[in-house]
Coordinates of C-alpha atoms and ligand atoms in Angstrom, one line a residue:
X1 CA 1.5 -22.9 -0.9
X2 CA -0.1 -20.3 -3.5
X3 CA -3.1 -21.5 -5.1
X4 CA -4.9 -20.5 -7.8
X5 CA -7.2 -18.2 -6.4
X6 CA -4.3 -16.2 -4.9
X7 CA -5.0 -12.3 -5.2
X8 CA -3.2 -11.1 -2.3
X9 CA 0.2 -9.4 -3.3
X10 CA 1.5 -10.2 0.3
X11 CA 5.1 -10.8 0.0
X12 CA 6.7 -11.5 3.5
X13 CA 6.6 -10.5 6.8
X14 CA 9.3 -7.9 8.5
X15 CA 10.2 -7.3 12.5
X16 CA 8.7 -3.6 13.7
X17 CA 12.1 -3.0 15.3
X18 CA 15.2 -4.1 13.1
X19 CA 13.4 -5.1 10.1
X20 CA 14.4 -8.8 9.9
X21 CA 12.6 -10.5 6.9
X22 CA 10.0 -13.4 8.2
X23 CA 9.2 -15.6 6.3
X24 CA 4.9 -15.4 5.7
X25 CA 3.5 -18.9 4.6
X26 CA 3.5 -19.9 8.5
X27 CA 2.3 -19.6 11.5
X28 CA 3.9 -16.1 13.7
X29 CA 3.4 -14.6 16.7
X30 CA 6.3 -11.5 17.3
X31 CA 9.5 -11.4 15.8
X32 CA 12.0 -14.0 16.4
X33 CA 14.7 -11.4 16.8
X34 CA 13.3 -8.7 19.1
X35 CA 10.3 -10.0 20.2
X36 CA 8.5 -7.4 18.4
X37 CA 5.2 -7.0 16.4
X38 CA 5.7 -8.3 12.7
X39 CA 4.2 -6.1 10.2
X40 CA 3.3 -7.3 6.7
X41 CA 4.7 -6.5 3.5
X42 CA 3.4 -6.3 0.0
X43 CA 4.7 -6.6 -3.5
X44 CA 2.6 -2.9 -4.4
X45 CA 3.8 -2.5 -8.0
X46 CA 1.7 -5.5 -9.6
X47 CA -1.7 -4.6 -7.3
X48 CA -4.4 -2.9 -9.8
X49 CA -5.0 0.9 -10.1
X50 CA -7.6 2.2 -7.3
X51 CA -10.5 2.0 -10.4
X52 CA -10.8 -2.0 -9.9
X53 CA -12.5 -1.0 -6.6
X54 CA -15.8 0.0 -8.4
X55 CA -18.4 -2.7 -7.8
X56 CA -17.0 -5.0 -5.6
X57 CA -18.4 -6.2 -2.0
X58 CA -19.3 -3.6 0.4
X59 CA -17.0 -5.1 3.2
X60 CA -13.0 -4.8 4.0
X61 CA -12.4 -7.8 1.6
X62 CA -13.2 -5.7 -1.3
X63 CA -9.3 -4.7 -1.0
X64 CA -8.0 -8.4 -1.1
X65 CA -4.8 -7.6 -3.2
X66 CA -4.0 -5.9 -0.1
X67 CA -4.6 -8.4 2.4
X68 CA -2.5 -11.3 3.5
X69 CA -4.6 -14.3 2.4
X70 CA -3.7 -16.7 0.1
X71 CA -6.7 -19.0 -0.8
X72 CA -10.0 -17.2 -0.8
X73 CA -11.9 -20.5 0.8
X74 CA -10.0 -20.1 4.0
X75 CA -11.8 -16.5 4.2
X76 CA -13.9 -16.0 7.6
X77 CA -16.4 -13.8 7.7
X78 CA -19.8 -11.9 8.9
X79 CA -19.8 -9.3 6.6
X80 CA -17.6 -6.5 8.3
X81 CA -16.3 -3.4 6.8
X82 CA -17.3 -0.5 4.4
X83 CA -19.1 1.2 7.6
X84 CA -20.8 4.3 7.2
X85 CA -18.9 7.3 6.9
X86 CA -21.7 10.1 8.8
X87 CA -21.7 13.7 8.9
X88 CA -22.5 15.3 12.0
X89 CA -24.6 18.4 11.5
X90 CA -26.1 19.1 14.3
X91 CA -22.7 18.5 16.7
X92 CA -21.4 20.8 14.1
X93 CA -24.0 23.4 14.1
X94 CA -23.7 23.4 17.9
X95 CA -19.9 23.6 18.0
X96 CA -19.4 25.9 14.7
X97 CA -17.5 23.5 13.2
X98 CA -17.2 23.3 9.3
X99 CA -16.5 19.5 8.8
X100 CA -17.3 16.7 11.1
X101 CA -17.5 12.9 10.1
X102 CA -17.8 10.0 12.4
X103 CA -16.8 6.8 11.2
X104 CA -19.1 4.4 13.5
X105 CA -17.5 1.1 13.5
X106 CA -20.2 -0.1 16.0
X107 CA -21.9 -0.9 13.0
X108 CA -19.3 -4.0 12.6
X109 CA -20.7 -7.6 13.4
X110 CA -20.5 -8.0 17.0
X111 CA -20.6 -4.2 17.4
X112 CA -17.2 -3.2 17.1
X113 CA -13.9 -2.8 15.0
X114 CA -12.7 -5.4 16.8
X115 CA -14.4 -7.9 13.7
X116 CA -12.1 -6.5 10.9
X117 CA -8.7 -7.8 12.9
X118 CA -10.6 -10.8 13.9
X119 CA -11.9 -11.8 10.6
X120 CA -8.8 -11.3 9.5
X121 CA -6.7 -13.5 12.1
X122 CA -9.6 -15.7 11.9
X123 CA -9.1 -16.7 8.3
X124 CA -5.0 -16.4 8.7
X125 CA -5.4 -19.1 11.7
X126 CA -7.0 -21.1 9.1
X127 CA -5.3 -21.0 6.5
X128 CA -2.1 -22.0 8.0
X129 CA -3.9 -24.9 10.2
X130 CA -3.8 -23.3 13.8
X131 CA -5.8 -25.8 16.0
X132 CA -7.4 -23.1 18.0
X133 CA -6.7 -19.5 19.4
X134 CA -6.2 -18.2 22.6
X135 CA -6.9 -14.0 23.5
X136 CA -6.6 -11.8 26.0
X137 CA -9.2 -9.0 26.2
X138 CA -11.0 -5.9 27.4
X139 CA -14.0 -7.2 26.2
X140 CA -14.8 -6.9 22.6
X141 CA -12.0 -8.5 21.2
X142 CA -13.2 -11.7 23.4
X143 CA -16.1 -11.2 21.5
X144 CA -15.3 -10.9 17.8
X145 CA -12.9 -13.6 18.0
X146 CA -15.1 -16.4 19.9
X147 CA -18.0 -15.3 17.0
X148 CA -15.1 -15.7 14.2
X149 CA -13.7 -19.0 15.6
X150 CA -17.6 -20.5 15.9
X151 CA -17.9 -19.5 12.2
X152 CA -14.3 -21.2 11.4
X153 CA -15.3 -24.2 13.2
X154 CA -12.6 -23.5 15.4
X155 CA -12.1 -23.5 18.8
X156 CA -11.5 -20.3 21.2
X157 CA -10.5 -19.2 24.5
X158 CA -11.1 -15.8 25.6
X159 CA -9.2 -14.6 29.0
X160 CA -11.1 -11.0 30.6
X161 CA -11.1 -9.0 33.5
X162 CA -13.8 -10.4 35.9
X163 CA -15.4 -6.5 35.8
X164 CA -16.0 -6.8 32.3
X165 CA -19.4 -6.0 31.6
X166 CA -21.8 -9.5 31.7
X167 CA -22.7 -8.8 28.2
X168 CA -19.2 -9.4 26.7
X169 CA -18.9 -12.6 28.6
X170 CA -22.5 -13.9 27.7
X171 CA -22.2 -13.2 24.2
X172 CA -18.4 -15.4 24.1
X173 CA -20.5 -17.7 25.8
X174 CA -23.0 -18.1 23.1
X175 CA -20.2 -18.5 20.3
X176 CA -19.2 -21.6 22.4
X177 CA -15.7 -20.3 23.8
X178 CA -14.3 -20.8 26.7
X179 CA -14.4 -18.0 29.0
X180 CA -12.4 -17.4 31.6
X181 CA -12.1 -14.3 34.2
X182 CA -9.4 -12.8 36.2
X183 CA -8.8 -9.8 38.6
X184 CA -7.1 -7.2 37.2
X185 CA -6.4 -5.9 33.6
X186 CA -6.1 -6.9 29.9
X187 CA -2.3 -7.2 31.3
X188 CA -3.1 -9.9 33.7
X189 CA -5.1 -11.6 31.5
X190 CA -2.3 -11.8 29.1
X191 CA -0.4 -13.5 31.6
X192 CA -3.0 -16.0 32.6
X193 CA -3.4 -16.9 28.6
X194 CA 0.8 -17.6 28.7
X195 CA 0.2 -19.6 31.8
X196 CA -3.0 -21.6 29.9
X197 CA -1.0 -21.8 26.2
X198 CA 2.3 -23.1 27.9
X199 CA 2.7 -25.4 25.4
X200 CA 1.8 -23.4 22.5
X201 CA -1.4 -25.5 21.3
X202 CA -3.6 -22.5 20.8
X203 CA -2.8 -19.2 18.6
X204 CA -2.3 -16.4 20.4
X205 CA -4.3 -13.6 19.0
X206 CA -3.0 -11.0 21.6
X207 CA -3.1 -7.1 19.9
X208 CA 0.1 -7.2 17.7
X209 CA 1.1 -10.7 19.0
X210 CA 0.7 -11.7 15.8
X211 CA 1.0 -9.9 12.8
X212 CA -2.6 -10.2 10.7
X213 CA -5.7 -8.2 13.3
X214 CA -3.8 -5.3 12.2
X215 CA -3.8 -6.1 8.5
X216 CA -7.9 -6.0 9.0
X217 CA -7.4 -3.3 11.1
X218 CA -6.2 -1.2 8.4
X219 CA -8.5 -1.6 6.0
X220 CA -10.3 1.6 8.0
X221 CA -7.7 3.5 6.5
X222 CA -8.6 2.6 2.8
X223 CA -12.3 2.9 3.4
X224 CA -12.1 6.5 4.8
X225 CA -10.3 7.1 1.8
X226 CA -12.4 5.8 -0.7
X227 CA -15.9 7.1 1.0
X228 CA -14.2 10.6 0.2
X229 CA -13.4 9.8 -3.1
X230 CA -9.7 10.1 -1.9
X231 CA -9.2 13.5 0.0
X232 CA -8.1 12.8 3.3
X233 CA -9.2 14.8 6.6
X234 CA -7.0 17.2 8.1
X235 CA -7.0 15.3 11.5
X236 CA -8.5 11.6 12.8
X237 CA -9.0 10.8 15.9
X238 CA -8.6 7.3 17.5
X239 CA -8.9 5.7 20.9
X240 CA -6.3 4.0 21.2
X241 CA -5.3 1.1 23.4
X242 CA -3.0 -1.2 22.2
X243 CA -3.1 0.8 18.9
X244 CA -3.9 -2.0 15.9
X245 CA -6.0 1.0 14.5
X246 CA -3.8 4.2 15.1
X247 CA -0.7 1.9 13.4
X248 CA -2.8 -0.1 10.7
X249 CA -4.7 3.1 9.8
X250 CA -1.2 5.0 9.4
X251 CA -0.2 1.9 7.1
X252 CA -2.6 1.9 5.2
X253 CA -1.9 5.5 4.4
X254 CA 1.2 4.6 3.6
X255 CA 0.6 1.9 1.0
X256 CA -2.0 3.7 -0.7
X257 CA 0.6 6.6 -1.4
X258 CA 2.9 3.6 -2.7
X259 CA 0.3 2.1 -4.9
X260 CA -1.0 5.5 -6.5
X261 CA -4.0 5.4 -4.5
X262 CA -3.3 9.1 -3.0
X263 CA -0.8 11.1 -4.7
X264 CA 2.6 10.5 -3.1
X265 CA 2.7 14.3 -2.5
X266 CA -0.7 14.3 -0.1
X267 CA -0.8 15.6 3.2
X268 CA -1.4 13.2 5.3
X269 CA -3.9 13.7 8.4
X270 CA -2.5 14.5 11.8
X271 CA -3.4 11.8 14.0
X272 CA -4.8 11.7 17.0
X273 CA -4.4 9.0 20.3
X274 CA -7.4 9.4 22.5
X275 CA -6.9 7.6 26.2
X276 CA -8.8 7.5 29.2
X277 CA -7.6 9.1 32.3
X278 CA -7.5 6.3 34.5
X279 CA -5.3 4.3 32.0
X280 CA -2.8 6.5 29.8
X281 CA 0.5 4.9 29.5
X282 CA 1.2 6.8 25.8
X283 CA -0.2 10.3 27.1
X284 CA 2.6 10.0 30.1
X285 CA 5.8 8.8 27.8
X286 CA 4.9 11.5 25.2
X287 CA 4.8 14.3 27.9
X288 CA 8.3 12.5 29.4
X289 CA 6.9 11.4 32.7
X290 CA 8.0 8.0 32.2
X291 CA 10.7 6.5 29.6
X292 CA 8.2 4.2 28.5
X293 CA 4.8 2.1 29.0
X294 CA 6.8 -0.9 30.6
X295 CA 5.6 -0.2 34.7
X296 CA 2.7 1.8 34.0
X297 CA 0.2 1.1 36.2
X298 CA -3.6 1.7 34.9
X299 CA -6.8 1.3 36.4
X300 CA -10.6 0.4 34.9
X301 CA -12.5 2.9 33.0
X302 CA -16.1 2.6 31.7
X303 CA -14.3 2.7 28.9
X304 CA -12.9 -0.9 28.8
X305 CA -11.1 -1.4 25.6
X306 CA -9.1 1.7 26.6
X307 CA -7.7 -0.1 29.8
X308 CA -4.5 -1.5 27.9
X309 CA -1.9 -0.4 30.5
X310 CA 1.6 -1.6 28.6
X311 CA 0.6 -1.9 25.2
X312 CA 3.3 -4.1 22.9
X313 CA 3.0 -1.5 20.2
X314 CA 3.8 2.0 22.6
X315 CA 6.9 2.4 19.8
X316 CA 4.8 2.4 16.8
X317 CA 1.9 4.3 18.0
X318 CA 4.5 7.2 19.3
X319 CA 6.0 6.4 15.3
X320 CA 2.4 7.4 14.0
X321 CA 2.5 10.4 16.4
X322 CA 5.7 11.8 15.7
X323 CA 5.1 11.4 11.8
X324 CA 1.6 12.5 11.4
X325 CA 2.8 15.4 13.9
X326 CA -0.4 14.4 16.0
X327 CA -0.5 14.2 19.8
X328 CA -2.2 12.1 22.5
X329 CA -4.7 13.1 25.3
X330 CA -7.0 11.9 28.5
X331 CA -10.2 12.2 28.9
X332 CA -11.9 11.5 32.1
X333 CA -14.8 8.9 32.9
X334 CA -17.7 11.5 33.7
X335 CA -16.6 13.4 30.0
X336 CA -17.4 9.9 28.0
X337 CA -20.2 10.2 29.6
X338 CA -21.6 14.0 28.1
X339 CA -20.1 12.9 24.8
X340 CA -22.4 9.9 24.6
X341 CA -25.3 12.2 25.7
X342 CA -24.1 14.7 23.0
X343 CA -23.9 12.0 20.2
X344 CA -27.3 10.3 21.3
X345 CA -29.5 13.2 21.7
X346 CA -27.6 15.3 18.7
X347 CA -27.1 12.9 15.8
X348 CA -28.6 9.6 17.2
X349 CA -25.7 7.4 17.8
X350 CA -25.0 5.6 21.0
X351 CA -21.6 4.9 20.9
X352 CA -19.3 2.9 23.2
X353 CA -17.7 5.5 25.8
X354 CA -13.9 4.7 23.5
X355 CA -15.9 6.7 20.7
X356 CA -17.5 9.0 23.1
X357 CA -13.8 9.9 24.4
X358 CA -12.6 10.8 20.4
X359 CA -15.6 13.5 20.4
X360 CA -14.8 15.3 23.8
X361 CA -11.2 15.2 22.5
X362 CA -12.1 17.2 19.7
X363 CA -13.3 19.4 22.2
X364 CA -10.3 19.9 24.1
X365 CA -8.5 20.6 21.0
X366 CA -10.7 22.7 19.3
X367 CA -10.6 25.1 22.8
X368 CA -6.9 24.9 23.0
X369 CA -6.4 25.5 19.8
X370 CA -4.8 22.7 18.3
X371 CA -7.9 21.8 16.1
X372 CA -9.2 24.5 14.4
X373 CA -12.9 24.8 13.6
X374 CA -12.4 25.4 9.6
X375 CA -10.9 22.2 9.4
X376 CA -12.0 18.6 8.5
X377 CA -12.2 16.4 11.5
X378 CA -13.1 12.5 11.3
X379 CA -14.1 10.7 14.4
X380 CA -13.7 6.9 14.5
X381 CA -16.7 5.5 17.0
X382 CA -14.6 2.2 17.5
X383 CA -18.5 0.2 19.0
X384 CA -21.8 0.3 19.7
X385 CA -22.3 0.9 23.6
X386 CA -25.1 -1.7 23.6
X387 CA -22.7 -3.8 25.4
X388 CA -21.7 -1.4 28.1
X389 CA -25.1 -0.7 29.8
X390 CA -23.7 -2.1 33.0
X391 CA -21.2 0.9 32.8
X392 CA -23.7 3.6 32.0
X393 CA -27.1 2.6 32.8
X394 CA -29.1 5.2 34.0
X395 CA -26.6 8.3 33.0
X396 CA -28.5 9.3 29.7
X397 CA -29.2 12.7 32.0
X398 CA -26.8 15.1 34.2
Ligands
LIG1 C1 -10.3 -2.5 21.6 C2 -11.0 -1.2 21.5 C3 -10.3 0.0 21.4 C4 -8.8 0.1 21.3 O1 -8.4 -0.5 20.2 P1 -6.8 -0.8 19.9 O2 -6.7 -1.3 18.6 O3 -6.5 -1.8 21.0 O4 -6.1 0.5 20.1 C5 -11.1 1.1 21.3 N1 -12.4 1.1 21.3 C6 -13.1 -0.1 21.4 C7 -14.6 0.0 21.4 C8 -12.4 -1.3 21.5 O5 -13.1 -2.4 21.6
LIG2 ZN1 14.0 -7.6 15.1

């Protein structure tokens, strides 16, 4: 039911793969016709010019025409968004580099982007009377959505991999979630949350599962956007895992160059999907190792949220690649590691080892030559490495 508070422009709901129209005023997880992610759609023609921006909030609801919720009461939220946009000008000195930025989305509540999708799922859940939500995670998701749910009043289950860092687990804890942990990956997780959700109780808030993290997700794209007063970089780089930023950042491009926001004419950024060696299921389908993500096998990395094996949204990601004509690339453990060094002791930032992983990619390209050091590069630090001492205590020095 619309209400009179209704801003939101969101006008149904459509499957990733064949484009069947869903309806949006209930409850989804993937698309009843391919089992795929459902993306959302928005009537763009009657949102406002990019000027009504000016004075709102300073968090990811300031673009609420562009979001999916109907009612504003049902909104959940700690405040998350509108994260700095930082130069880096000593990393750039050091490297010759003209234009550097790093987004640092550790600056999120609960220390990562993971609080825009959440918030917005969160508040979706809601609105359309879920009793509770179930995840499976590689650790900060667990997080933002146990913190989201307490704030809801709602309950939550998070399901992660018993090496998870204790942090992750403690802080679910403290939100009052049930936590539960289980050998292996985020993979096996996700089957022990089907096994615990048999009879659907509980929401399943599972990367692209369900079609509204994503919609918070994007909302990156229209911030980096806007802190530029609307020129885009030349390239961004993202680690991805299952990819809710790499596809919702790509959307939101998208939209804005429907709506006006960016001239429909602008060049959009090449995009970059940043991996981790032990677990890189895109990097081996886009170099034709393997037809696709479904038997990959991955293994942990200290870089946890990048341990996403056979992620549900491999097609879209590889979409975002093959549009944005970007690429995907591995970075080992022990490199995270000199990239959080260089961040920390350059431009004091201590970012998660995923953010880490972004910068030494920029490396690799910049000496192969696929980056170029004229051009303007944004990093997205995706968390604050606070939480993953256990993985790097003690390694501040080679
Ligand atoms: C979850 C996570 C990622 C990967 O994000 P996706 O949206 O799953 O691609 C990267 N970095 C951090 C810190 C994360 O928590
Ligand atoms: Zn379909």
């Amino acid at each position: 039911m619309l209400t009179a508070t209704t801003t939101s422009r969101l006008s149904g709901l459509h499957c990733s793969r064949c484009r069947t129209p869903h309806e949006a005023a209930r409850l989804h997880t993937v698309s009843a016709c391919c089992a795929a992610p459902l993306l959302a759609d928005y009537d763009l023609s009657t949102a406002p010019p990019r000027s009504a921006l000016a004075g709102r909030e300073a968090s990811m609801w300031r673009y609420h025409e562009l979001l999916p919720l109907q009612d504003e009461a049902h909104r959940v939220s700690l405040g998350e968004g509108m994260t700095p946009l930082l130069p880096l000008p000593r990393l750039a000195a050091r490297y010759g580099l003209r234009a550097v930025q790093l987004k640092d989305e550790g600056q999120n509540p609960t220390g990562s982007f993971k609080a825009r999708g959440l918030s917005m799922a969160v508040s979706m859940a809601r609105e359309l009377g879920a009793a509770g939500c179930i995840i499976p995670t590689a650790g900060n998701a667990g997080v933002a959505l146990a913190a989201y749910c307490a704030r809801a009043g709602l309950p939550a289950t998070v399901v992660m991999p018993r090496h998870t860092p204790a942090a992750f687990q403690e802080e679910c804890r403290w939100y009052g979630a049930e936590v539960e942990l289980v050998d292996g990956l985020i993979n096996d997780c996700a089957a022990r949350v089907r096994q615990l959700n048999v009879a659907g109780q509980l929401l399943d808030v599972s990367t692209l599962k369900e079609p509204y993290r994503i919609e918070g997700k994007k909302t990156m794209g229209y911030e980096l956007a806007e802190q530029n007063d609307w020129r885009l970089p030349d390239v961004i780089l993202y680690p991805a895992g299952g990819g809710t930023g790499l596809i919702g950042i790509w959307k939101a491009l998208r939209e804005m160059q429907a709506l006006g926001w960016l001239p429909r004419e602008a060049k959009l950024p090449r995009m970059v999907a940043v991996q981790a060696q032990s677990c890189c299921p895109l990097v081996e389908t886009l170099a034709g190792r393997q037809p696709d993500c479904r038997h990959y096998q991955g293994r942990p990395t200290i870089a946890n949220g990048l341990a996403v094996p056979r992620p549900l949204g491999e097609a879209l990601m590889l979409q975002v690649l093959a549009e944005s004509n970007g690429t995907a690339l591995a970075i080992s453990d022990e490199d995270m590691l000199t990239g959080m060094r260089e961040l920390a002791r350059l431009e004091g930032l201590f970012v998660a080892p995923e953010g880490a992983a972004v910068w030494m990619a920029a490396r690799q390209l910049l000496t192969a030559g696929w980056l170029r050091p004229d051009e303007d590069i944004l990093l997205l630090n995706t968390g604050s490495a606070q939480k993953y001492l256990a993985n790097v205590q003690g390694r501040h020095a080679d």
